[in-house]
Coordinates of C-alpha atoms in Angstrom, one line a residue:
Chain B
M238 CA 14.0 139.2 -67.5
R239 CA 10.9 136.9 -67.5
Q240 CA 11.8 135.6 -71.0
A241 CA 15.4 135.0 -70.0
L242 CA 14.3 133.0 -67.0
W243 CA 11.9 131.0 -69.2
L244 CA 14.9 130.0 -71.3
V245 CA 17.0 129.3 -68.3
K246 CA 14.3 126.9 -66.9
K247 CA 14.1 125.1 -70.2
E248 CA 17.8 124.8 -70.7
L249 CA 18.5 123.6 -67.1
K250 CA 15.8 121.0 -67.4
Y251 CA 17.3 119.6 -70.6
H252 CA 20.8 119.5 -69.0
Y253 CA 19.6 118.0 -65.8
L254 CA 21.7 114.8 -66.1
S255 CA 24.9 116.7 -67.1
L256 CA 24.4 119.0 -64.1
M257 CA 24.0 116.0 -61.8
L258 CA 27.2 114.5 -63.1
T259 CA 29.0 117.8 -62.7
L260 CA 27.8 117.9 -59.0
V261 CA 29.2 114.3 -58.5
F262 CA 32.6 115.5 -59.8
I263 CA 32.4 118.6 -57.6
I264 CA 31.8 116.4 -54.5
F265 CA 35.0 114.5 -55.5
L266 CA 36.9 117.7 -55.7
A267 CA 35.6 118.9 -52.3
L268 CA 36.8 115.6 -50.7
L269 CA 40.2 116.3 -52.3
A270 CA 40.2 120.0 -51.2
F271 CA 39.2 119.9 -47.5
P272 CA 42.4 118.3 -46.1
I273 CA 44.6 120.6 -48.2
L274 CA 42.6 123.7 -47.0
E275 CA 42.9 122.5 -43.4
G276 CA 46.7 122.1 -43.8
T277 CA 46.9 125.6 -45.3
V278 CA 45.2 127.2 -42.3
L279 CA 47.1 125.1 -39.7
R280 CA 50.4 126.0 -41.3
L281 CA 49.6 129.7 -41.7
F282 CA 48.0 130.3 -38.3
G283 CA 49.0 127.3 -36.2
T284 CA 52.2 126.2 -34.6
E285 CA 52.2 122.6 -35.7
H286 CA 54.4 121.3 -38.5
V287 CA 52.1 120.4 -41.3
V288 CA 52.8 118.6 -44.6
Y289 CA 51.4 121.1 -47.0
N290 CA 51.3 121.6 -50.7
R291 CA 50.5 125.2 -51.7
I292 CA 50.4 124.3 -55.4
M293 CA 47.6 121.9 -54.8
I294 CA 45.4 124.3 -52.9
D295 CA 46.1 127.1 -55.4
A296 CA 45.4 124.7 -58.3
L297 CA 42.1 123.8 -56.7
F298 CA 40.9 127.3 -55.9
V299 CA 42.5 129.4 -58.6
L300 CA 42.2 127.1 -61.6
L301 CA 39.2 125.0 -60.8
L302 CA 36.7 127.3 -59.1
P303 CA 36.0 129.4 -62.3
C304 CA 35.0 126.1 -64.0
F305 CA 32.2 125.8 -61.5
G306 CA 30.2 128.2 -63.7
A307 CA 30.0 125.7 -66.5
I308 CA 28.2 122.3 -66.7
F309 CA 31.5 120.8 -67.6
M310 CA 30.4 117.1 -67.3
S311 CA 28.5 117.5 -70.6
K312 CA 29.2 116.3 -74.1
P313 CA 30.6 119.5 -75.5
Y314 CA 33.2 119.7 -72.8
L315 CA 34.0 116.0 -72.7
S316 CA 34.1 115.3 -76.5
F317 CA 36.8 116.5 -78.8
G318 CA 34.1 116.3 -81.5
T319 CA 33.1 119.7 -80.2
I320 CA 36.1 121.2 -82.0
K321 CA 34.5 120.2 -85.3
E322 CA 30.8 120.2 -84.5
D323 CA 30.7 123.4 -82.4
P324 CA 27.4 122.6 -80.7
Y325 CA 27.1 125.8 -78.7
S326 CA 27.3 127.9 -81.9
K327 CA 24.7 125.7 -83.6
R328 CA 22.3 126.1 -80.6
M329 CA 22.9 129.9 -80.6
A330 CA 22.3 130.0 -84.4
L331 CA 18.9 128.3 -83.8
F332 CA 18.0 130.8 -81.1
R333 CA 19.1 133.7 -83.2
A334 CA 16.9 132.4 -86.1
M335 CA 13.9 132.7 -83.7
P336 CA 12.4 136.1 -82.6
I337 CA 14.4 136.2 -79.4
P338 CA 16.0 139.5 -78.5
V339 CA 19.8 139.3 -78.2
H340 CA 19.9 140.8 -74.7
V341 CA 17.5 138.1 -73.6
L342 CA 19.7 135.4 -75.0
A343 CA 22.8 136.9 -73.4
L344 CA 21.1 137.4 -70.1
S345 CA 19.8 133.8 -70.1
R346 CA 23.4 132.5 -70.6
T347 CA 24.6 134.7 -67.8
F348 CA 21.8 133.4 -65.5
I349 CA 22.6 129.8 -66.4
M350 CA 26.3 130.5 -65.5
V351 CA 25.4 132.1 -62.1
I352 CA 22.9 129.4 -61.2
T353 CA 25.3 126.6 -62.1
L354 CA 28.1 128.3 -60.2
L355 CA 25.8 128.8 -57.1
L356 CA 24.7 125.2 -57.2
N357 CA 28.2 123.8 -57.7
I358 CA 30.0 126.0 -55.3
T359 CA 27.3 125.5 -52.6
V360 CA 27.8 121.8 -52.8
F361 CA 31.6 122.2 -52.8
Y362 CA 31.5 124.5 -49.8
I363 CA 29.0 122.3 -47.8
I364 CA 31.1 119.2 -48.3
I365 CA 34.3 121.0 -47.3
T366 CA 32.6 122.6 -44.3
L367 CA 31.2 119.3 -43.1
M368 CA 34.5 117.6 -43.4
L369 CA 36.7 120.2 -41.8
S370 CA 37.8 119.3 -38.2
D371 CA 37.2 121.4 -35.1
V372 CA 40.9 122.2 -35.0
F373 CA 40.6 124.1 -38.2
F374 CA 38.0 126.4 -36.6
Q375 CA 40.3 127.0 -33.6
Y376 CA 42.6 128.8 -36.0
L377 CA 40.1 130.4 -38.3
A378 CA 37.1 132.0 -36.8
P379 CA 33.7 131.1 -38.5
I380 CA 33.2 134.6 -39.7
E381 CA 36.6 134.6 -41.3
Y382 CA 35.8 131.3 -42.9
V383 CA 32.6 132.7 -44.3
L384 CA 34.4 135.7 -45.7
F385 CA 37.0 133.4 -47.2
L386 CA 34.3 131.4 -48.9
L387 CA 32.6 134.6 -50.1
F388 CA 36.0 135.9 -51.5
W389 CA 36.5 132.8 -53.5
F390 CA 32.9 132.7 -54.7
C391 CA 33.5 136.2 -56.1
Y392 CA 36.7 135.1 -57.7
A393 CA 34.8 132.2 -59.4
L394 CA 32.1 134.6 -60.5
L395 CA 34.6 137.0 -62.0
F396 CA 36.5 134.5 -64.0
G397 CA 33.6 132.0 -64.5
G398 CA 31.6 134.9 -65.9
F399 CA 33.8 134.5 -69.0
N400 CA 32.4 131.0 -69.6
P401 CA 29.2 132.1 -71.4
F402 CA 31.3 134.2 -73.8
I403 CA 33.6 131.3 -74.5
E404 CA 30.7 128.8 -75.0
N405 CA 28.5 131.0 -77.1
G406 CA 30.6 133.8 -78.5
T407 CA 33.5 131.7 -79.9
N408 CA 33.7 128.2 -81.4
G409 CA 34.4 124.6 -80.4
K410 CA 38.2 125.0 -80.9
V411 CA 38.4 127.9 -78.5
L412 CA 36.2 126.1 -76.0
H413 CA 38.8 123.3 -75.8
L414 CA 41.9 125.5 -76.0
F415 CA 40.8 128.2 -73.5
P416 CA 41.3 126.1 -70.4
Y417 CA 44.9 125.3 -71.4
L418 CA 45.5 129.0 -72.0
F419 CA 43.9 129.8 -68.6
I420 CA 46.1 127.2 -66.9
A421 CA 49.2 128.6 -68.6
I422 CA 48.5 132.2 -67.7
F423 CA 47.7 131.5 -64.1
G424 CA 50.5 129.0 -63.8
V425 CA 53.0 131.7 -64.7
L426 CA 51.2 134.2 -62.4
L427 CA 51.3 131.7 -59.5
F428 CA 55.0 131.0 -60.1
V429 CA 55.8 134.7 -60.1
I430 CA 53.8 135.3 -56.9
Y431 CA 55.5 132.3 -55.1
Y432 CA 58.9 133.6 -56.3
A433 CA 58.2 137.2 -55.2
T434 CA 56.3 136.7 -51.9
G435 CA 56.9 133.1 -50.9
I436 CA 53.2 132.5 -50.5
G437 CA 50.3 131.3 -52.7
L438 CA 47.1 133.1 -53.6
V439 CA 44.9 131.1 -51.2
D440 CA 47.5 131.9 -48.4
W441 CA 47.3 135.5 -49.4
S442 CA 43.5 135.6 -49.4
L443 CA 43.5 134.1 -45.8
L444 CA 46.0 136.6 -44.6
A445 CA 44.1 139.5 -46.3
I446 CA 40.9 138.5 -44.6
R447 CA 42.6 138.2 -41.2
E448 CA 44.3 141.6 -41.7
Y449 CA 41.5 143.6 -43.3
G450 CA 38.3 141.7 -42.3
F451 CA 35.3 142.6 -44.5
I452 CA 37.2 144.8 -46.8
A453 CA 38.7 142.1 -49.0
P454 CA 35.4 140.2 -49.6
V455 CA 33.5 143.5 -50.1
C456 CA 36.1 144.5 -52.8
A457 CA 35.7 141.1 -54.3
V458 CA 31.9 141.4 -54.5
I459 CA 32.2 144.8 -56.2
I460 CA 34.8 143.6 -58.7
A461 CA 32.9 140.3 -59.4
G462 CA 29.6 142.1 -59.8
T463 CA 31.1 144.7 -62.2
G464 CA 33.0 142.0 -64.1
C465 CA 29.8 139.9 -64.5
Y466 CA 27.9 143.0 -65.9
Y467 CA 30.7 143.7 -68.4
W468 CA 31.0 140.0 -69.4
N469 CA 27.3 140.1 -70.1
R470 CA 27.6 143.2 -72.2
L471 CA 30.5 141.7 -74.1
L472 CA 28.5 138.6 -74.8
T473 CA 25.5 140.6 -75.9
N474 CA 27.6 142.5 -78.4
R475 CA 29.2 139.3 -79.6
L476 CA 25.9 137.5 -80.1
R477 CA 24.6 140.5 -82.1
T478 CA 27.6 140.8 -84.4
R479 CA 28.9 137.2 -85.0
D480 CA 28.1 135.2 -88.1
Y481 CA 26.3 132.0 -87.6
M482 CA 27.3 129.8 -90.5
Chain A
M445 CA 4.0 146.0 -102.5
N446 CA 7.5 144.5 -102.0
V447 CA 7.8 141.9 -99.2
V448 CA 11.5 141.6 -99.6
R449 CA 13.8 144.2 -101.0
V450 CA 17.5 143.5 -101.3
E451 CA 19.9 146.1 -102.5
G452 CA 23.6 145.7 -103.1
L453 CA 23.9 142.9 -100.6
T454 CA 27.4 141.4 -100.4
K455 CA 29.2 139.0 -98.1
H456 CA 32.9 138.1 -98.5
F457 CA 34.5 135.0 -97.3
K458 CA 38.1 133.8 -97.7
K459 CA 37.3 131.7 -100.8
F460 CA 33.9 132.9 -101.8
H461 CA 32.1 136.2 -102.5
L462 CA 28.3 136.4 -102.5
G463 CA 26.7 139.3 -104.3
P464 CA 26.2 142.1 -104.9
L465 CA 22.6 140.9 -104.9
N466 CA 19.7 143.1 -106.0
F467 CA 16.1 142.0 -106.2
K468 CA 12.6 142.4 -105.0
V469 CA 10.0 139.9 -104.0
E470 CA 6.4 141.1 -104.5
K471 CA 3.7 140.3 -102.0
G472 CA 1.8 137.1 -102.9
T473 CA 4.5 135.6 -105.1
A474 CA 6.7 132.5 -104.7
V475 CA 10.4 132.8 -105.7
G476 CA 12.6 129.8 -106.4
L477 CA 16.3 130.1 -105.7
V478 CA 18.4 127.9 -107.9
G479 CA 22.1 127.4 -108.0
S480 CA 24.8 124.8 -107.9
N481 CA 26.1 123.5 -104.6
G482 CA 28.2 126.2 -102.9
S483 CA 26.6 129.1 -104.9
G484 CA 25.5 130.8 -101.7
K485 CA 21.8 129.8 -101.4
S486 CA 22.0 129.0 -97.7
T487 CA 24.2 132.0 -96.9
F488 CA 21.6 134.1 -98.7
F489 CA 18.9 132.9 -96.4
R490 CA 21.1 133.5 -93.4
L491 CA 21.8 137.0 -94.6
L492 CA 18.0 137.7 -94.8
M493 CA 17.6 136.3 -91.3
N494 CA 20.5 138.4 -89.9
L495 CA 22.3 135.3 -88.9
V496 CA 25.2 136.3 -91.2
H497 CA 26.1 140.0 -91.4
A498 CA 26.4 141.6 -94.7
D499 CA 29.6 143.5 -95.7
G500 CA 27.5 145.8 -97.7
G501 CA 24.0 146.5 -98.9
T502 CA 20.5 146.6 -97.3
V503 CA 17.7 144.2 -96.6
E504 CA 14.1 145.3 -96.1
I505 CA 11.4 142.9 -95.2
F506 CA 7.8 143.9 -94.9
G507 CA 9.0 147.5 -95.6
K508 CA 11.1 147.4 -92.4
K509 CA 14.9 147.5 -92.2
M510 CA 16.8 144.5 -91.0
P511 CA 18.3 144.4 -88.4
S512 CA 16.7 147.4 -86.7
S513 CA 13.2 145.7 -86.7
E514 CA 14.7 142.2 -86.4
I515 CA 12.3 140.7 -83.8
E516 CA 9.2 142.1 -85.4
I517 CA 10.3 140.8 -88.8
K518 CA 11.3 137.4 -87.5
Q519 CA 7.9 136.9 -85.8
S520 CA 6.3 137.0 -89.3
I521 CA 8.8 134.7 -91.0
G522 CA 8.7 131.0 -91.2
F523 CA 12.2 129.8 -91.6
A524 CA 13.2 126.2 -92.3
A525 CA 16.9 125.6 -92.9
N526 CA 17.8 122.4 -91.0
M527 CA 18.8 124.2 -87.9
L528 CA 16.9 122.1 -85.3
E529 CA 19.8 119.6 -84.7
P530 CA 20.8 121.3 -81.3
F531 CA 17.4 120.1 -80.0
Y532 CA 18.3 116.5 -80.8
Q533 CA 17.6 115.4 -77.2
L534 CA 14.1 116.9 -77.2
S535 CA 10.9 115.4 -78.4
I536 CA 9.0 117.2 -81.2
K537 CA 6.4 118.3 -78.6
E538 CA 9.1 119.8 -76.4
I539 CA 10.5 121.7 -79.4
S540 CA 7.0 123.0 -80.1
S541 CA 6.9 124.6 -76.7
H542 CA 9.9 126.8 -77.7
F543 CA 8.2 127.9 -80.9
S544 CA 4.8 128.5 -79.3
Y545 CA 6.5 130.6 -76.6
W546 CA 8.5 132.8 -79.0
Y547 CA 5.9 133.2 -81.8
P548 CA 2.9 135.2 -80.6
S549 CA 0.8 134.1 -83.6
W550 CA 1.4 130.3 -82.9
N551 CA -1.6 128.3 -84.0
Q552 CA -1.7 125.1 -82.0
N553 CA -4.6 123.6 -84.0
K554 CA -2.7 124.1 -87.2
Y555 CA 0.4 122.5 -85.7
E556 CA -1.5 119.5 -84.5
D557 CA -3.3 119.2 -87.9
L558 CA 0.1 119.2 -89.7
I559 CA 1.6 116.7 -87.2
N560 CA -1.3 114.3 -88.0
R561 CA -1.2 115.1 -91.7
Y562 CA 2.5 114.1 -91.9
K563 CA 2.0 111.2 -89.6
L564 CA 4.6 112.3 -87.1
D565 CA 4.8 111.1 -83.5
E566 CA 5.1 114.1 -81.2
G567 CA 6.8 112.1 -78.5
E568 CA 9.6 111.1 -80.8
K569 CA 13.0 112.6 -79.9
F570 CA 14.2 114.8 -82.7
G571 CA 17.6 113.2 -82.8
K572 CA 16.0 109.8 -83.5
C573 CA 14.0 111.1 -86.5
S574 CA 15.2 110.2 -90.0
T575 CA 16.4 112.9 -92.4
G576 CA 13.0 113.1 -94.1
M577 CA 11.2 113.3 -90.8
K578 CA 13.5 116.1 -89.6
K579 CA 12.7 118.0 -92.8
K580 CA 9.0 117.6 -92.2
V581 CA 9.3 118.8 -88.6
D582 CA 11.2 121.8 -89.7
F583 CA 8.6 122.5 -92.4
I584 CA 5.7 122.1 -89.8
F585 CA 7.3 124.6 -87.4
S586 CA 7.9 127.1 -90.2
L587 CA 4.1 127.0 -91.0
S588 CA 2.5 126.7 -87.6
H589 CA 2.8 130.4 -86.5
E590 CA 0.9 131.7 -89.6
P591 CA 3.9 133.5 -91.1
E592 CA 3.5 136.1 -93.8
L593 CA 6.7 135.1 -95.5
L594 CA 8.3 131.6 -95.8
L595 CA 12.0 131.1 -96.2
L596 CA 12.7 127.5 -97.0
D597 CA 16.1 126.0 -97.7
E598 CA 15.5 122.9 -99.8
P599 CA 12.4 121.9 -97.9
T600 CA 11.6 118.7 -99.9
A601 CA 15.1 117.3 -100.2
G602 CA 15.3 113.8 -98.7
V603 CA 11.5 113.7 -98.1
D604 CA 9.4 110.7 -99.4
L605 CA 7.3 111.2 -102.5
G606 CA 4.0 111.2 -100.6
S607 CA 5.1 113.9 -98.2
Q608 CA 6.7 115.9 -101.0
K609 CA 3.3 116.0 -102.6
K610 CA 1.7 117.1 -99.3
M611 CA 4.3 119.8 -98.8
K612 CA 3.6 121.2 -102.3
E613 CA -0.1 121.2 -101.6
D614 CA 0.5 123.0 -98.3
L615 CA 2.7 125.6 -100.0
I616 CA 0.1 126.2 -102.7
E617 CA -2.6 126.6 -100.0
F618 CA -0.3 129.0 -98.1
L619 CA 0.1 131.2 -101.2
E620 CA -3.6 130.9 -102.2
D621 CA -4.9 134.1 -100.7
G622 CA -2.3 136.2 -102.4
E623 CA -1.2 137.8 -99.1
K624 CA 1.7 135.6 -98.3
S625 CA 5.0 135.1 -100.0
L626 CA 7.6 132.4 -100.3
I627 CA 11.3 132.2 -101.1
M628 CA 12.6 128.6 -101.4
S629 CA 15.8 127.1 -102.6
T630 CA 15.5 123.8 -104.4
H631 CA 17.2 121.5 -106.9
L632 CA 13.9 119.9 -107.9
I633 CA 12.3 121.2 -111.1
D634 CA 8.8 120.1 -110.0
D635 CA 9.0 122.4 -107.0
L636 CA 9.7 125.3 -109.4
K637 CA 7.1 124.3 -111.9
Q638 CA 4.3 123.8 -109.4
I639 CA 5.0 126.4 -106.8
C640 CA 7.1 129.3 -108.0
D641 CA 6.2 132.3 -110.0
N642 CA 9.7 133.6 -110.4
I643 CA 13.2 132.0 -110.3
I644 CA 16.4 133.5 -109.2
I645 CA 19.5 131.7 -110.6
L646 CA 22.6 132.1 -108.5
S647 CA 25.9 131.6 -110.4
P648 CA 28.7 129.5 -108.9
N649 CA 30.5 132.8 -108.0
G650 CA 27.6 134.0 -105.9
K651 CA 26.0 136.5 -108.2
V652 CA 22.4 136.7 -109.5
Q653 CA 22.8 135.2 -113.0
D654 CA 19.2 135.7 -114.0
F655 CA 15.8 136.6 -112.6
L656 CA 13.2 134.7 -114.6
R657 CA 9.5 135.3 -114.5
K658 CA 8.2 131.8 -115.1
E659 CA 5.2 132.8 -117.3
E660 CA 7.4 135.0 -119.5
V661 CA 10.1 132.4 -119.7
E662 CA 7.7 129.7 -120.8
E663 CA 6.2 132.1 -123.4
N664 CA 9.5 133.5 -124.7
W665 CA 12.1 130.8 -124.7
A666 CA 12.0 128.6 -127.8
K667 CA 14.2 126.5 -130.1
F668 CA 13.9 127.2 -133.8
W669 CA 15.1 124.6 -136.4
V670 CA 15.9 126.6 -139.5
S671 CA 17.0 126.1 -143.0
E672 CA 20.0 128.3 -142.7
L673 CA 21.9 130.3 -140.0
T674 CA 23.1 133.7 -141.2
E675 CA 25.9 135.7 -139.5
E676 CA 23.4 138.3 -138.5
L677 CA 21.3 135.7 -136.7
R678 CA 24.4 134.3 -134.8
C679 CA 25.1 137.8 -133.5
H680 CA 21.4 138.7 -132.7
P681 CA 21.0 139.9 -129.1
H682 CA 18.1 137.5 -128.5
V683 CA 19.7 134.5 -130.0
I684 CA 21.5 132.9 -127.1
K685 CA 22.7 129.7 -128.6
V686 CA 23.2 128.3 -132.1
N687 CA 24.0 124.8 -133.2
D688 CA 24.9 124.1 -136.8
S689 CA 26.8 120.9 -136.2
Q690 CA 23.8 119.0 -137.2
H691 CA 21.2 119.4 -139.9
P692 CA 18.9 121.1 -139.7
S693 CA 20.6 123.8 -137.5
Y694 CA 18.8 125.3 -134.6
L695 CA 18.9 128.4 -132.6
L696 CA 17.8 129.1 -129.1
T697 CA 16.1 132.4 -128.2
D698 CA 14.7 134.1 -125.1
Q699 CA 12.4 136.3 -127.3
K700 CA 10.4 133.9 -129.5
H701 CA 8.2 136.5 -131.1
V702 CA 11.0 138.9 -132.0
V703 CA 13.2 136.2 -133.6
E704 CA 10.2 134.6 -135.3
K705 CA 9.3 137.9 -137.0
E706 CA 12.9 138.5 -138.1
L707 CA 13.2 135.0 -139.6
R708 CA 10.0 135.7 -141.5
E709 CA 11.3 139.0 -142.8
K710 CA 14.6 137.5 -143.9
G711 CA 12.9 134.7 -145.7
I712 CA 14.5 132.0 -143.6
S713 CA 12.2 129.0 -143.4
V714 CA 11.4 127.6 -140.0
I715 CA 11.3 123.8 -140.1
S716 CA 10.1 123.4 -136.5
I717 CA 9.5 125.4 -133.3
Q718 CA 9.7 123.9 -129.9
R719 CA 8.9 125.8 -126.6
L720 CA 11.6 125.1 -124.1
P721 CA 10.6 123.3 -120.9
L722 CA 11.6 125.1 -117.7
D723 CA 14.1 122.5 -116.7
E724 CA 16.0 123.0 -119.9
I725 CA 16.0 126.7 -119.5
I726 CA 17.4 126.5 -116.0
E727 CA 19.9 123.9 -117.0
F728 CA 21.0 126.1 -119.8
Q729 CA 21.3 129.1 -117.5
L730 CA 23.2 127.2 -114.9
D731 CA 25.6 125.8 -117.6
S732 CA 26.2 129.1 -119.1

């Protein structure tokens, strides 16, 4: 644990600038998200007629939140050169050449993901919360709002937990192709859900929290925690068995 | 005692098969790995370091099995194989903090001495260093934790002549006490002549073509210019090449004393004998 944290500290220090740029982009996303979230709640629980786009709110929460676990405003994500150069694999090859236990390496990648996610999502949530109007909280109680945020944090942790595997267990090509695959799978899933139920996933999460209170976020915490544990195990196995050419 | 023991090691790729490799490296010896580009030298090092996983065979280092004692083994190996590029944004000093943390036997004084000896600026970002400087940094990190075994992938390639000389001196000093061992790949004959005791020649198809003991090779390989070449000589197991297109004809042998005796017994007069320099022997082996 101590060794993994030492690595995390070093890595985050070296990626400080990319992390800051990522946060700037997150602030931009939060400014985009808050009016849509407000519209969602007013339409679901209020009586006013609200112009509302459920695709936008689902796109923001379902597709973008898992990305918060990655420092995505960094060269490997922004440059197509990554496909050829595969910088994450080269970095991992260097670490594997040193006497660092594989489980320490995997744990450090998971910690980096969790810390990045916590940082990004905290900024995202703070901006949204500060920008939401009082009217919003007339329709959604503060405790429901906190549970809603916790639910989506768990969602981000569950799917963002896969990021360390994509970064360090695959190659540059997969790193760039995976987001498109993720968008395609969830795009189809969202379409099916809209078609079948007439509501989006964010709508559904709000309704579930109103209906079941703590149960939905508690389930989410358990699923996300378990998911994170298994992603870490998967990454450990992958780092141990892959070839670093 | 064997420091490295490789048995039946194989690795298959789509277009290339390495091995099966079988050999031992004795404690206190230096082994040069020679082969054409793409013959698998770098892959061989990565197999030893468990960065590439073998399809078959075993690797034992310091009498311990890889990968079950991986961390313990790696702590005692100095490995330089141009892998520091991911640290391009770090200064040499910042990179050293990684090495000093992960290698318990890190010797800060030795590291600083080497940095001064090779006239490197610790504050320089690795990405801004020239190819030769990067090689020197790699070399310094491989030596600074007092390893028992050095694995060096073309350590002197692209390095200026003055630093090449220093590197050779450092390697000779490293091997001096007879307790430490070295495996290095190189294309430079001087490296082999001055540093290595044994030479492994990898064929282009990834097999060990020959394992040469330098002293024996220099003693046994020779070119004989002779008055005549009999059919018996042409088929002799220790005559590895004949040339009768010019006069006088010559033959090449890897057992000088055996062939010399036979020539004398058969009454064939020897016009001249020339011991073969190491570079010609290796060139011959690589060509064949």
